[in-house]
Amino acid sequence: MTEIGIIAVGGYNEMGRNMTAIRVDEDIIILDMGLRLDRVQIHEDVEIDKMHSLELINMGAIPDDTIMNDVNGNVRAIVCTHGHLDHIGAISKLAHRYTAPIISTPYTTALIKHQIDSERKFGVKNNLISMGAGETYEITKDVSVEFINTQHSIIDTVFVVIHTPKGAIMYACDFKLDRTPTLGEAPDFDRIKSLGEEGVIALITESTNAGRSGKAPSEQIAHDLVKDVLLGTEESDVGVIITTFASHISRLNSIISFAEEMGRIPMLLGRSMDRYMTTAKELGFVELPRNVEIYGQRREVEKALEKVMREGKDKYLPIVTGHQGEPGSILIRIANGDLPYTIEPGDKIIFSANVIPNPLTQANRYALETKLRMKGARIYDNVHVSGHAYREDHWELLRMVKPEHVIPAHGTIEMHSAYIEMAEDAGYVLGDTLHLLRNGEELYIED
Ligand SMILES: [Zn+2]
């Protein structure tokens, strides 16, 4: 008799700081250790890399894993699905408390390594195991971890499957069923379906966009939207600046290719742009054109923008950080006049991103756009599609996987509610086969 427990550690009451633990008798696998960034940003002058875990737990910025003390068992592995901060951002604060390796795909592993290297409070010495989609790692003789390829707004994202003597547990936290991705392969539908035939005990799934009707548009649509804005214009010689998520490598890859079609030199600016893209290039995920320029350091960025002003704005396409109006980002510094780039009336600023719906971000973004408009910039907003599955994508995944139990994770109670309504349509019963978990709770799955 195998007993299974699903422990909601973080990310069940909120967006961010995701962490789930799966207990198979006394062997525990931790899935994701994320950061909730907006809980850090409300404090001025916070330096996370110097802060203690308990302080961050009290701020609600990282998962409260002290509850793990009450769980009967030993942590055998920490597994991360992808490299977004709300999935790996707490590794440097929590992982050292467990004698367990960290298993993730190559790109995610490189980002985790960077997190650990920049940590200044704790020494994190967990073994890092890099494993590709389609591969399986044996944790004990009874428990193994399998990665299945999927798509999301960052490369090298996987579904995680934990195989137990009772059947499989699938963890689908952050995915998009994109059949026409612009980088990487479509999700491995064959494997998802065969897993459904083999028998899945539980599906733990993100619920972010479960409230949005229909299916999430493919990244190919975003590719076309961005292309239409950049190339579909009669004013092809004005200054253009584009901003998007530094971790969205496929989007950046598209933008870089459009720069070529525009006859401009693509110029990536900002510390995070440099880190995410340089890592992707080093690992062979992208091939960049020879003329691409990437600058992360403050001085390099200043020099690069001086060059753009000197040689002509029509020669370059700056691709910058700052789509949410983040303090210290390149775009807000340009808007504030703190960098040697002058916005002139008619210059175009393209936001290839949505506004993250929290009041702090909305205020930052409002201030940024207003400052840019006051200088005469023309704003192109939301030239973007989401990286999270919509309601009908969730419906399809649920019907392919056919789990006995479903648990929405990674979201607010509103997001979980939307998921629950959809799952009820698919025949699941709340409190019986469909479960609403809150942070700190353990669900026991009995025969
Ligand atoms: Zn994500």
XYZ file of C-alpha atoms and ligand atoms in Angstrom, residues 82 84 86-87 152-154 174 388 410, ligand 1:
11
model
C 11.120 26.260 -16.069
C 10.762 31.979 -14.455
C 8.147 32.493 -9.617
C 9.420 28.922 -10.093
C 5.455 28.493 -22.423
C 6.871 32.032 -22.561
C 10.378 30.796 -21.742
C 3.010 26.947 -16.615
C -0.460 30.520 -20.352
C -0.367 28.649 -9.224
Zn 6.152 30.736 -16.044
